[in-house]
Short mmCIF file of N, CA and C in Angstrom, two decimals:
data_model
loop_
_atom_site.label_atom_id
_atom_site.label_comp_id
_atom_site.label_asym_id
_atom_site.label_seq_id
_atom_site.Cartn_x
_atom_site.Cartn_y
_atom_site.Cartn_z
N MET A 1 -32.31 -39.48 13.13
CA MET A 1 -33.41 -38.69 13.58
C MET A 1 -34.67 -39.53 13.78
N SER A 2 -34.71 -40.66 13.11
CA SER A 2 -35.92 -41.49 13.19
C SER A 2 -36.11 -42.10 14.57
N ARG A 3 -35.08 -42.19 15.36
CA ARG A 3 -35.22 -42.79 16.69
C ARG A 3 -35.82 -41.82 17.71
N TYR A 4 -36.01 -40.54 17.34
CA TYR A 4 -36.62 -39.56 18.24
C TYR A 4 -38.11 -39.48 17.99
N ASP A 5 -38.80 -39.00 19.02
CA ASP A 5 -40.25 -38.79 18.89
C ASP A 5 -40.50 -37.67 17.88
N PRO A 6 -41.66 -37.67 17.23
CA PRO A 6 -41.96 -36.62 16.24
C PRO A 6 -41.90 -35.20 16.84
N VAL A 7 -42.31 -35.05 18.08
CA VAL A 7 -42.28 -33.72 18.70
C VAL A 7 -40.83 -33.27 18.86
N LYS A 8 -39.98 -34.19 19.31
CA LYS A 8 -38.57 -33.88 19.49
C LYS A 8 -37.89 -33.64 18.14
N GLN A 9 -38.31 -34.36 17.11
CA GLN A 9 -37.75 -34.15 15.77
C GLN A 9 -38.04 -32.72 15.29
N VAL A 10 -39.28 -32.29 15.50
CA VAL A 10 -39.67 -30.93 15.11
C VAL A 10 -38.86 -29.91 15.91
N ALA A 11 -38.68 -30.18 17.20
CA ALA A 11 -37.90 -29.26 18.04
C ALA A 11 -36.44 -29.21 17.59
N LEU A 12 -35.86 -30.37 17.26
CA LEU A 12 -34.47 -30.40 16.78
C LEU A 12 -34.33 -29.69 15.44
N LEU A 13 -35.30 -29.90 14.54
CA LEU A 13 -35.27 -29.20 13.25
C LEU A 13 -35.42 -27.69 13.43
N ALA A 14 -36.27 -27.29 14.36
CA ALA A 14 -36.42 -25.86 14.64
C ALA A 14 -35.12 -25.27 15.18
N CYS A 15 -34.46 -26.02 16.09
CA CYS A 15 -33.17 -25.56 16.63
C CYS A 15 -32.11 -25.49 15.53
N LEU A 16 -32.09 -26.51 14.68
CA LEU A 16 -31.13 -26.54 13.58
C LEU A 16 -31.37 -25.37 12.62
N THR A 17 -32.63 -25.13 12.30
CA THR A 17 -32.98 -24.01 11.42
C THR A 17 -32.60 -22.68 12.06
N HIS A 18 -32.89 -22.55 13.34
CA HIS A 18 -32.56 -21.32 14.05
C HIS A 18 -31.04 -21.09 14.07
N THR A 19 -30.28 -22.14 14.34
CA THR A 19 -28.82 -22.03 14.37
C THR A 19 -28.28 -21.68 12.99
N ALA A 20 -28.84 -22.30 11.95
CA ALA A 20 -28.39 -22.00 10.58
C ALA A 20 -28.71 -20.55 10.22
N ARG A 21 -29.89 -20.08 10.61
CA ARG A 21 -30.25 -18.69 10.33
C ARG A 21 -29.33 -17.72 11.08
N MET A 22 -29.00 -18.05 12.33
CA MET A 22 -28.10 -17.19 13.11
C MET A 22 -26.72 -17.13 12.46
N ARG A 23 -26.22 -18.29 12.04
CA ARG A 23 -24.90 -18.32 11.39
C ARG A 23 -24.92 -17.55 10.07
N ALA A 24 -26.00 -17.71 9.32
CA ALA A 24 -26.11 -16.99 8.05
C ALA A 24 -26.15 -15.48 8.29
N ARG A 25 -26.91 -15.05 9.31
CA ARG A 25 -26.95 -13.62 9.63
C ARG A 25 -25.59 -13.12 10.09
N ASP A 26 -24.93 -13.91 10.94
CA ASP A 26 -23.59 -13.53 11.41
C ASP A 26 -22.61 -13.45 10.25
N ASP A 27 -22.68 -14.44 9.35
CA ASP A 27 -21.79 -14.42 8.19
C ASP A 27 -22.06 -13.21 7.30
N LEU A 28 -23.34 -12.91 7.11
CA LEU A 28 -23.71 -11.76 6.29
C LEU A 28 -23.22 -10.46 6.94
N ALA A 29 -23.41 -10.35 8.25
CA ALA A 29 -22.95 -9.15 8.96
C ALA A 29 -21.43 -9.03 8.89
N GLU A 30 -20.74 -10.17 9.07
CA GLU A 30 -19.28 -10.16 9.00
C GLU A 30 -18.81 -9.78 7.59
N MET A 31 -19.49 -10.32 6.58
CA MET A 31 -19.14 -9.99 5.20
C MET A 31 -19.35 -8.50 4.94
N LEU A 32 -20.47 -7.96 5.43
CA LEU A 32 -20.74 -6.54 5.24
C LEU A 32 -19.71 -5.69 5.97
N CYS A 33 -19.33 -6.09 7.18
CA CYS A 33 -18.31 -5.34 7.93
C CYS A 33 -16.98 -5.35 7.20
N LYS A 34 -16.59 -6.52 6.67
CA LYS A 34 -15.33 -6.60 5.93
C LYS A 34 -15.39 -5.74 4.67
N ARG A 35 -16.53 -5.79 4.00
CA ARG A 35 -16.68 -5.01 2.77
C ARG A 35 -16.61 -3.51 3.07
N MET A 36 -17.31 -3.10 4.13
CA MET A 36 -17.28 -1.69 4.51
C MET A 36 -15.88 -1.28 4.95
N ALA A 37 -15.18 -2.16 5.64
CA ALA A 37 -13.80 -1.86 6.05
C ALA A 37 -12.92 -1.66 4.82
N SER A 38 -13.13 -2.48 3.80
CA SER A 38 -12.32 -2.30 2.58
C SER A 38 -12.68 -0.98 1.89
N HIS A 39 -13.97 -0.60 1.91
CA HIS A 39 -14.37 0.68 1.32
C HIS A 39 -13.75 1.85 2.09
N VAL A 40 -13.78 1.75 3.41
CA VAL A 40 -13.19 2.81 4.23
C VAL A 40 -11.69 2.89 3.99
N LYS A 41 -11.05 1.73 3.86
CA LYS A 41 -9.61 1.71 3.60
C LYS A 41 -9.30 2.36 2.26
N ARG A 42 -10.08 2.05 1.23
CA ARG A 42 -9.86 2.67 -0.08
C ARG A 42 -10.13 4.17 -0.02
N ALA A 43 -11.16 4.57 0.72
CA ALA A 43 -11.47 6.00 0.85
C ALA A 43 -10.34 6.73 1.56
N LYS A 44 -9.80 6.12 2.61
CA LYS A 44 -8.68 6.75 3.32
C LYS A 44 -7.45 6.84 2.43
N ALA A 45 -7.21 5.80 1.63
CA ALA A 45 -6.07 5.84 0.70
C ALA A 45 -6.26 6.96 -0.32
N GLU A 46 -7.48 7.08 -0.83
CA GLU A 46 -7.75 8.15 -1.79
C GLU A 46 -7.61 9.52 -1.13
N LEU A 47 -8.03 9.62 0.14
CA LEU A 47 -7.88 10.88 0.86
C LEU A 47 -6.40 11.22 1.04
N GLU A 48 -5.57 10.22 1.28
CA GLU A 48 -4.13 10.47 1.38
C GLU A 48 -3.57 10.96 0.05
N GLU A 49 -4.04 10.37 -1.06
CA GLU A 49 -3.60 10.83 -2.38
C GLU A 49 -4.05 12.27 -2.62
N ILE A 50 -5.28 12.57 -2.23
CA ILE A 50 -5.79 13.93 -2.37
C ILE A 50 -4.96 14.88 -1.51
N GLY A 51 -4.60 14.43 -0.31
CA GLY A 51 -3.77 15.26 0.56
C GLY A 51 -2.41 15.55 -0.05
N ALA A 52 -1.82 14.53 -0.68
CA ALA A 52 -0.52 14.74 -1.33
C ALA A 52 -0.66 15.71 -2.49
N ARG A 53 -1.73 15.54 -3.29
CA ARG A 53 -1.95 16.48 -4.39
C ARG A 53 -2.23 17.88 -3.85
N ARG A 54 -2.97 17.95 -2.75
CA ARG A 54 -3.29 19.25 -2.14
C ARG A 54 -2.02 19.94 -1.67
N ARG A 55 -1.12 19.18 -1.05
CA ARG A 55 0.13 19.79 -0.60
C ARG A 55 0.94 20.32 -1.78
N ALA A 56 1.01 19.52 -2.86
CA ALA A 56 1.74 19.97 -4.05
C ALA A 56 1.07 21.20 -4.66
N THR A 57 -0.26 21.18 -4.70
CA THR A 57 -1.00 22.31 -5.24
C THR A 57 -0.78 23.55 -4.37
N SER A 58 -0.81 23.36 -3.06
CA SER A 58 -0.60 24.50 -2.15
C SER A 58 0.77 25.10 -2.36
N GLU A 59 1.77 24.25 -2.51
CA GLU A 59 3.12 24.77 -2.74
C GLU A 59 3.19 25.54 -4.05
N ARG A 60 2.53 25.01 -5.09
CA ARG A 60 2.53 25.70 -6.38
C ARG A 60 1.79 27.04 -6.28
N LEU A 61 0.63 27.04 -5.58
CA LEU A 61 -0.13 28.27 -5.43
C LEU A 61 0.65 29.31 -4.63
N ILE A 62 1.34 28.84 -3.61
CA ILE A 62 2.14 29.77 -2.81
C ILE A 62 3.23 30.39 -3.67
N GLY A 63 3.87 29.57 -4.51
CA GLY A 63 4.89 30.10 -5.42
C GLY A 63 4.32 31.13 -6.38
N THR A 64 3.15 30.83 -6.92
CA THR A 64 2.52 31.76 -7.87
C THR A 64 2.15 33.07 -7.18
N TYR A 65 1.55 32.96 -6.00
CA TYR A 65 1.17 34.18 -5.29
C TYR A 65 2.40 34.96 -4.82
N HIS A 66 3.48 34.25 -4.57
CA HIS A 66 4.72 34.94 -4.24
C HIS A 66 5.17 35.78 -5.43
N GLN A 67 5.11 35.20 -6.64
CA GLN A 67 5.47 35.96 -7.84
C GLN A 67 4.54 37.16 -8.03
N MET A 68 3.25 36.95 -7.80
CA MET A 68 2.30 38.05 -7.96
C MET A 68 2.59 39.16 -6.95
N LEU A 69 2.88 38.77 -5.72
CA LEU A 69 3.18 39.78 -4.71
C LEU A 69 4.46 40.53 -5.05
N GLU A 70 5.44 39.80 -5.58
CA GLU A 70 6.66 40.48 -6.00
C GLU A 70 6.37 41.53 -7.07
N ARG A 71 5.48 41.20 -7.98
CA ARG A 71 5.17 42.13 -9.07
C ARG A 71 4.26 43.26 -8.61
N LEU A 72 3.47 43.00 -7.57
CA LEU A 72 2.59 44.05 -7.05
C LEU A 72 3.25 44.88 -5.95
N ASP A 73 4.45 44.49 -5.55
CA ASP A 73 5.20 45.20 -4.52
C ASP A 73 5.41 46.65 -4.93
N PRO A 74 5.23 47.60 -4.00
CA PRO A 74 5.37 49.02 -4.36
C PRO A 74 6.73 49.38 -4.96
N GLY A 75 7.77 48.64 -4.65
CA GLY A 75 9.09 48.94 -5.21
C GLY A 75 9.36 48.25 -6.53
N SER A 76 8.42 47.46 -7.03
CA SER A 76 8.66 46.70 -8.26
C SER A 76 8.42 47.54 -9.51
N GLU A 77 8.83 47.00 -10.64
CA GLU A 77 8.65 47.70 -11.92
C GLU A 77 7.17 47.86 -12.25
N THR A 78 6.36 46.88 -11.89
CA THR A 78 4.93 46.94 -12.17
C THR A 78 4.29 48.10 -11.42
N SER A 79 4.66 48.27 -10.16
CA SER A 79 4.11 49.38 -9.39
C SER A 79 4.61 50.71 -9.92
N ALA A 80 5.87 50.74 -10.35
CA ALA A 80 6.40 51.97 -10.95
C ALA A 80 5.62 52.31 -12.21
N ALA A 81 5.27 51.30 -12.99
CA ALA A 81 4.46 51.52 -14.20
C ALA A 81 3.09 52.06 -13.82
N GLY A 82 2.52 51.55 -12.73
CA GLY A 82 1.22 52.06 -12.28
C GLY A 82 1.30 53.51 -11.85
N ARG A 83 2.37 53.84 -11.12
CA ARG A 83 2.55 55.24 -10.71
C ARG A 83 2.75 56.14 -11.92
N GLU A 84 3.48 55.65 -12.91
CA GLU A 84 3.69 56.43 -14.13
C GLU A 84 2.36 56.64 -14.86
N ALA A 85 1.52 55.60 -14.88
CA ALA A 85 0.21 55.73 -15.54
C ALA A 85 -0.65 56.77 -14.84
N VAL A 86 -0.62 56.76 -13.51
CA VAL A 86 -1.40 57.75 -12.76
C VAL A 86 -0.87 59.15 -13.03
N ALA A 87 0.45 59.29 -13.04
CA ALA A 87 1.04 60.61 -13.30
C ALA A 87 0.65 61.12 -14.68
N ARG A 88 0.69 60.23 -15.67
CA ARG A 88 0.31 60.65 -17.03
C ARG A 88 -1.17 61.01 -17.11
N ALA A 89 -2.00 60.27 -16.40
CA ALA A 89 -3.43 60.59 -16.39
C ALA A 89 -3.66 61.95 -15.74
N MET A 90 -2.93 62.24 -14.67
CA MET A 90 -3.05 63.55 -14.02
C MET A 90 -2.60 64.67 -14.95
N GLU A 91 -1.52 64.41 -15.70
CA GLU A 91 -1.07 65.41 -16.67
C GLU A 91 -2.14 65.65 -17.72
N ALA A 92 -2.81 64.58 -18.14
CA ALA A 92 -3.86 64.71 -19.15
C ALA A 92 -5.01 65.54 -18.61
N VAL A 93 -5.36 65.33 -17.36
CA VAL A 93 -6.46 66.09 -16.76
C VAL A 93 -6.09 67.57 -16.68
N THR A 94 -4.88 67.85 -16.24
CA THR A 94 -4.48 69.26 -16.13
C THR A 94 -4.36 69.93 -17.49
N SER A 95 -3.95 69.19 -18.50
CA SER A 95 -3.82 69.79 -19.83
C SER A 95 -5.17 69.98 -20.51
N CYS A 96 -6.22 69.34 -20.00
CA CYS A 96 -7.56 69.52 -20.56
C CYS A 96 -8.15 70.87 -20.16
N ALA A 97 -7.49 71.58 -19.27
CA ALA A 97 -8.02 72.87 -18.82
C ALA A 97 -8.17 73.84 -19.98
N GLY A 98 -7.24 73.80 -20.90
CA GLY A 98 -7.34 74.65 -22.10
C GLY A 98 -7.76 73.82 -23.29
N ASN A 99 -8.56 74.38 -24.18
CA ASN A 99 -9.03 73.63 -25.34
C ASN A 99 -7.90 73.26 -26.29
N ALA A 100 -6.86 74.06 -26.30
CA ALA A 100 -5.77 73.80 -27.23
C ALA A 100 -5.03 72.52 -26.88
N GLY A 101 -5.07 72.14 -25.63
CA GLY A 101 -4.32 70.96 -25.21
C GLY A 101 -5.13 69.67 -25.24
N GLN A 102 -6.29 69.66 -25.86
CA GLN A 102 -7.13 68.46 -25.85
C GLN A 102 -6.48 67.30 -26.60
N VAL A 103 -5.85 67.58 -27.69
CA VAL A 103 -5.20 66.52 -28.46
C VAL A 103 -4.04 65.94 -27.66
N GLN A 104 -3.28 66.82 -27.05
CA GLN A 104 -2.17 66.36 -26.22
C GLN A 104 -2.70 65.58 -25.02
N ALA A 105 -3.81 66.04 -24.43
CA ALA A 105 -4.40 65.36 -23.29
C ALA A 105 -4.87 63.96 -23.68
N LEU A 106 -5.47 63.85 -24.84
CA LEU A 106 -5.92 62.54 -25.31
C LEU A 106 -4.74 61.61 -25.49
N GLY A 107 -3.66 62.11 -26.04
CA GLY A 107 -2.46 61.30 -26.20
C GLY A 107 -1.89 60.85 -24.86
N GLU A 108 -1.92 61.73 -23.87
CA GLU A 108 -1.43 61.38 -22.53
C GLU A 108 -2.31 60.30 -21.89
N VAL A 109 -3.63 60.44 -22.05
CA VAL A 109 -4.55 59.43 -21.49
C VAL A 109 -4.31 58.08 -22.14
N LEU A 110 -4.17 58.07 -23.44
CA LEU A 110 -3.91 56.81 -24.13
C LEU A 110 -2.58 56.21 -23.71
N SER A 111 -1.58 57.04 -23.54
CA SER A 111 -0.28 56.56 -23.07
C SER A 111 -0.39 55.97 -21.67
N ALA A 112 -1.16 56.64 -20.81
CA ALA A 112 -1.36 56.13 -19.44
C ALA A 112 -2.06 54.78 -19.46
N LEU A 113 -3.04 54.64 -20.33
CA LEU A 113 -3.76 53.36 -20.42
C LEU A 113 -2.85 52.25 -20.91
N VAL A 114 -1.98 52.55 -21.84
CA VAL A 114 -1.04 51.55 -22.35
C VAL A 114 -0.09 51.10 -21.25
N VAL A 115 0.42 52.05 -20.48
CA VAL A 115 1.34 51.70 -19.38
C VAL A 115 0.61 50.85 -18.34
N GLN A 116 -0.61 51.23 -18.00
CA GLN A 116 -1.38 50.47 -17.01
C GLN A 116 -1.69 49.07 -17.53
N ALA A 117 -2.06 48.96 -18.77
CA ALA A 117 -2.35 47.64 -19.35
C ALA A 117 -1.11 46.77 -19.36
N HIS A 118 0.05 47.37 -19.61
CA HIS A 118 1.30 46.60 -19.59
C HIS A 118 1.57 46.06 -18.19
N GLY A 119 1.34 46.89 -17.18
CA GLY A 119 1.55 46.44 -15.80
C GLY A 119 0.63 45.30 -15.42
N MET A 120 -0.62 45.40 -15.80
CA MET A 120 -1.57 44.32 -15.49
C MET A 120 -1.26 43.07 -16.30
N GLN A 121 -0.73 43.25 -17.49
CA GLN A 121 -0.37 42.10 -18.33
C GLN A 121 0.73 41.28 -17.66
N GLU A 122 1.65 41.93 -16.96
CA GLU A 122 2.69 41.20 -16.24
C GLU A 122 2.10 40.33 -15.14
N VAL A 123 1.12 40.88 -14.44
CA VAL A 123 0.46 40.09 -13.38
C VAL A 123 -0.28 38.91 -13.99
N ARG A 124 -1.00 39.15 -15.06
CA ARG A 124 -1.71 38.05 -15.74
C ARG A 124 -0.74 37.01 -16.27
N ALA A 125 0.40 37.46 -16.77
CA ALA A 125 1.41 36.52 -17.29
C ALA A 125 1.93 35.62 -16.18
N ALA A 126 2.06 36.16 -14.97
CA ALA A 126 2.52 35.33 -13.85
C ALA A 126 1.51 34.23 -13.56
N VAL A 127 0.22 34.56 -13.60
CA VAL A 127 -0.81 33.55 -13.34
C VAL A 127 -0.87 32.55 -14.49
N GLU A 128 -0.80 33.01 -15.72
CA GLU A 128 -0.83 32.11 -16.87
C GLU A 128 0.38 31.19 -16.89
N GLN A 129 1.53 31.69 -16.46
CA GLN A 129 2.74 30.88 -16.41
C GLN A 129 2.58 29.73 -15.42
N ALA A 130 1.77 29.94 -14.41
CA ALA A 130 1.55 28.92 -13.39
C ALA A 130 0.27 28.14 -13.67
N CYS A 131 -0.08 27.89 -14.90
CA CYS A 131 -1.18 27.03 -15.38
C CYS A 131 -2.50 27.75 -15.56
N GLY A 132 -2.57 29.04 -15.41
CA GLY A 132 -3.77 29.79 -15.77
C GLY A 132 -4.75 30.01 -14.63
N PHE A 133 -5.66 30.96 -14.86
CA PHE A 133 -6.64 31.34 -13.85
C PHE A 133 -7.61 30.21 -13.55
N ALA A 134 -8.17 29.59 -14.59
CA ALA A 134 -9.18 28.54 -14.39
C ALA A 134 -8.60 27.36 -13.63
N ALA A 135 -7.41 26.94 -14.00
CA ALA A 135 -6.79 25.80 -13.32
C ALA A 135 -6.48 26.13 -11.87
N GLN A 136 -6.03 27.36 -11.62
CA GLN A 136 -5.73 27.72 -10.23
C GLN A 136 -7.00 27.83 -9.41
N LEU A 137 -8.07 28.35 -9.98
CA LEU A 137 -9.34 28.40 -9.25
C LEU A 137 -9.84 26.99 -8.96
N ALA A 138 -9.69 26.08 -9.91
CA ALA A 138 -10.09 24.69 -9.68
C ALA A 138 -9.23 24.06 -8.59
N ASP A 139 -7.93 24.36 -8.59
CA ASP A 139 -7.05 23.84 -7.55
C ASP A 139 -7.45 24.37 -6.18
N ILE A 140 -7.80 25.64 -6.12
CA ILE A 140 -8.20 26.23 -4.84
C ILE A 140 -9.48 25.56 -4.35
N GLU A 141 -10.43 25.29 -5.25
CA GLU A 141 -11.67 24.61 -4.85
C GLU A 141 -11.39 23.20 -4.36
N GLU A 142 -10.47 22.50 -5.02
CA GLU A 142 -10.12 21.14 -4.60
C GLU A 142 -9.48 21.15 -3.22
N VAL A 143 -8.59 22.11 -3.00
CA VAL A 143 -7.92 22.21 -1.70
C VAL A 143 -8.96 22.51 -0.62
N ALA A 144 -9.91 23.38 -0.93
CA ALA A 144 -10.92 23.76 0.06
C ALA A 144 -11.93 22.65 0.31
N ALA A 145 -12.11 21.73 -0.63
CA ALA A 145 -13.16 20.71 -0.50
C ALA A 145 -12.83 19.63 0.52
N PHE A 146 -11.58 19.28 0.69
CA PHE A 146 -11.22 18.16 1.55
C PHE A 146 -10.32 18.64 2.68
N HIS A 147 -10.93 19.08 3.77
CA HIS A 147 -10.18 19.50 4.95
C HIS A 147 -10.12 18.34 5.93
N GLY A 148 -8.98 18.11 6.53
CA GLY A 148 -8.85 17.13 7.61
C GLY A 148 -9.06 15.71 7.15
N ASP A 149 -9.68 14.90 8.01
CA ASP A 149 -9.91 13.48 7.75
C ASP A 149 -11.35 13.23 7.29
N ALA A 150 -11.76 13.84 6.24
CA ALA A 150 -13.13 13.72 5.77
C ALA A 150 -13.26 12.57 4.78
N HIS A 151 -12.79 11.38 5.16
CA HIS A 151 -12.86 10.24 4.24
C HIS A 151 -14.28 9.71 4.11
N GLU A 152 -15.18 10.11 5.02
CA GLU A 152 -16.56 9.63 4.95
C GLU A 152 -17.22 10.08 3.65
N LEU A 153 -16.84 11.25 3.16
CA LEU A 153 -17.41 11.73 1.89
C LEU A 153 -17.02 10.83 0.73
N LEU A 154 -15.86 10.19 0.84
CA LEU A 154 -15.37 9.36 -0.25
C LEU A 154 -15.90 7.93 -0.17
N VAL A 155 -16.36 7.49 1.01
CA VAL A 155 -16.85 6.11 1.17
C VAL A 155 -18.09 5.89 0.32
N TYR A 156 -18.95 6.89 0.24
CA TYR A 156 -20.21 6.74 -0.47
C TYR A 156 -19.99 6.32 -1.92
N ARG A 157 -18.95 6.87 -2.54
CA ARG A 157 -18.68 6.55 -3.94
C ARG A 157 -18.40 5.06 -4.11
N PHE A 158 -17.67 4.45 -3.17
CA PHE A 158 -17.37 3.02 -3.25
C PHE A 158 -18.58 2.18 -2.82
N PHE A 159 -19.41 2.71 -1.95
CA PHE A 159 -20.54 1.98 -1.39
C PHE A 159 -21.70 1.89 -2.38
N GLU A 160 -21.75 2.77 -3.38
CA GLU A 160 -22.87 2.78 -4.33
C GLU A 160 -23.04 1.44 -5.04
N LYS A 161 -21.94 0.74 -5.31
CA LYS A 161 -22.01 -0.54 -6.02
C LYS A 161 -22.73 -1.60 -5.19
N ASP A 162 -22.66 -1.50 -3.88
CA ASP A 162 -23.23 -2.52 -3.00
C ASP A 162 -24.68 -2.25 -2.63
N ARG A 163 -25.19 -1.07 -2.89
CA ARG A 163 -26.55 -0.74 -2.45
C ARG A 163 -27.61 -1.67 -3.03
N PRO A 164 -27.57 -2.02 -4.32
CA PRO A 164 -28.61 -2.92 -4.83
C PRO A 164 -28.59 -4.30 -4.16
N ALA A 165 -27.43 -4.77 -3.78
CA ALA A 165 -27.33 -6.09 -3.16
C ALA A 165 -27.92 -6.09 -1.76
N LEU A 166 -27.88 -4.94 -1.11
CA LEU A 166 -28.40 -4.88 0.25
C LEU A 166 -29.89 -4.71 0.22
#
């Protein structure tokens, strides 16, 4: 460099500095692109895992609701119990017409309530057998949260670690 004029030396150093800065910026941009690509790849992989869990959950929920519908079907034993409870309640109302039948009416009402409670207990047992109300509601919320290819929502979680560096 000593064989060049001082003006040319300054110009060459400026060019060298400019080229080094450009390469550093390009390297930084390339590094950021690669890092973001890896975050997107991990988010898509997690979305696929969520999709697999969602499909399994959907199948389980469908099975549970199938059982509930079977028990709520008008021809099922549960519905017959409901009809019996209504019939007993109607008998209790008609027997209340006379004061003498109040004790019998009270017994009929209590019997109707027991039958109705038994029918509802079968429905609750079906839900509890399939992991309970709270777990099924949580599963439904999880299924509803991630529709389609919404991996962008998951990228942010991986990107948080890089924010201070940027």
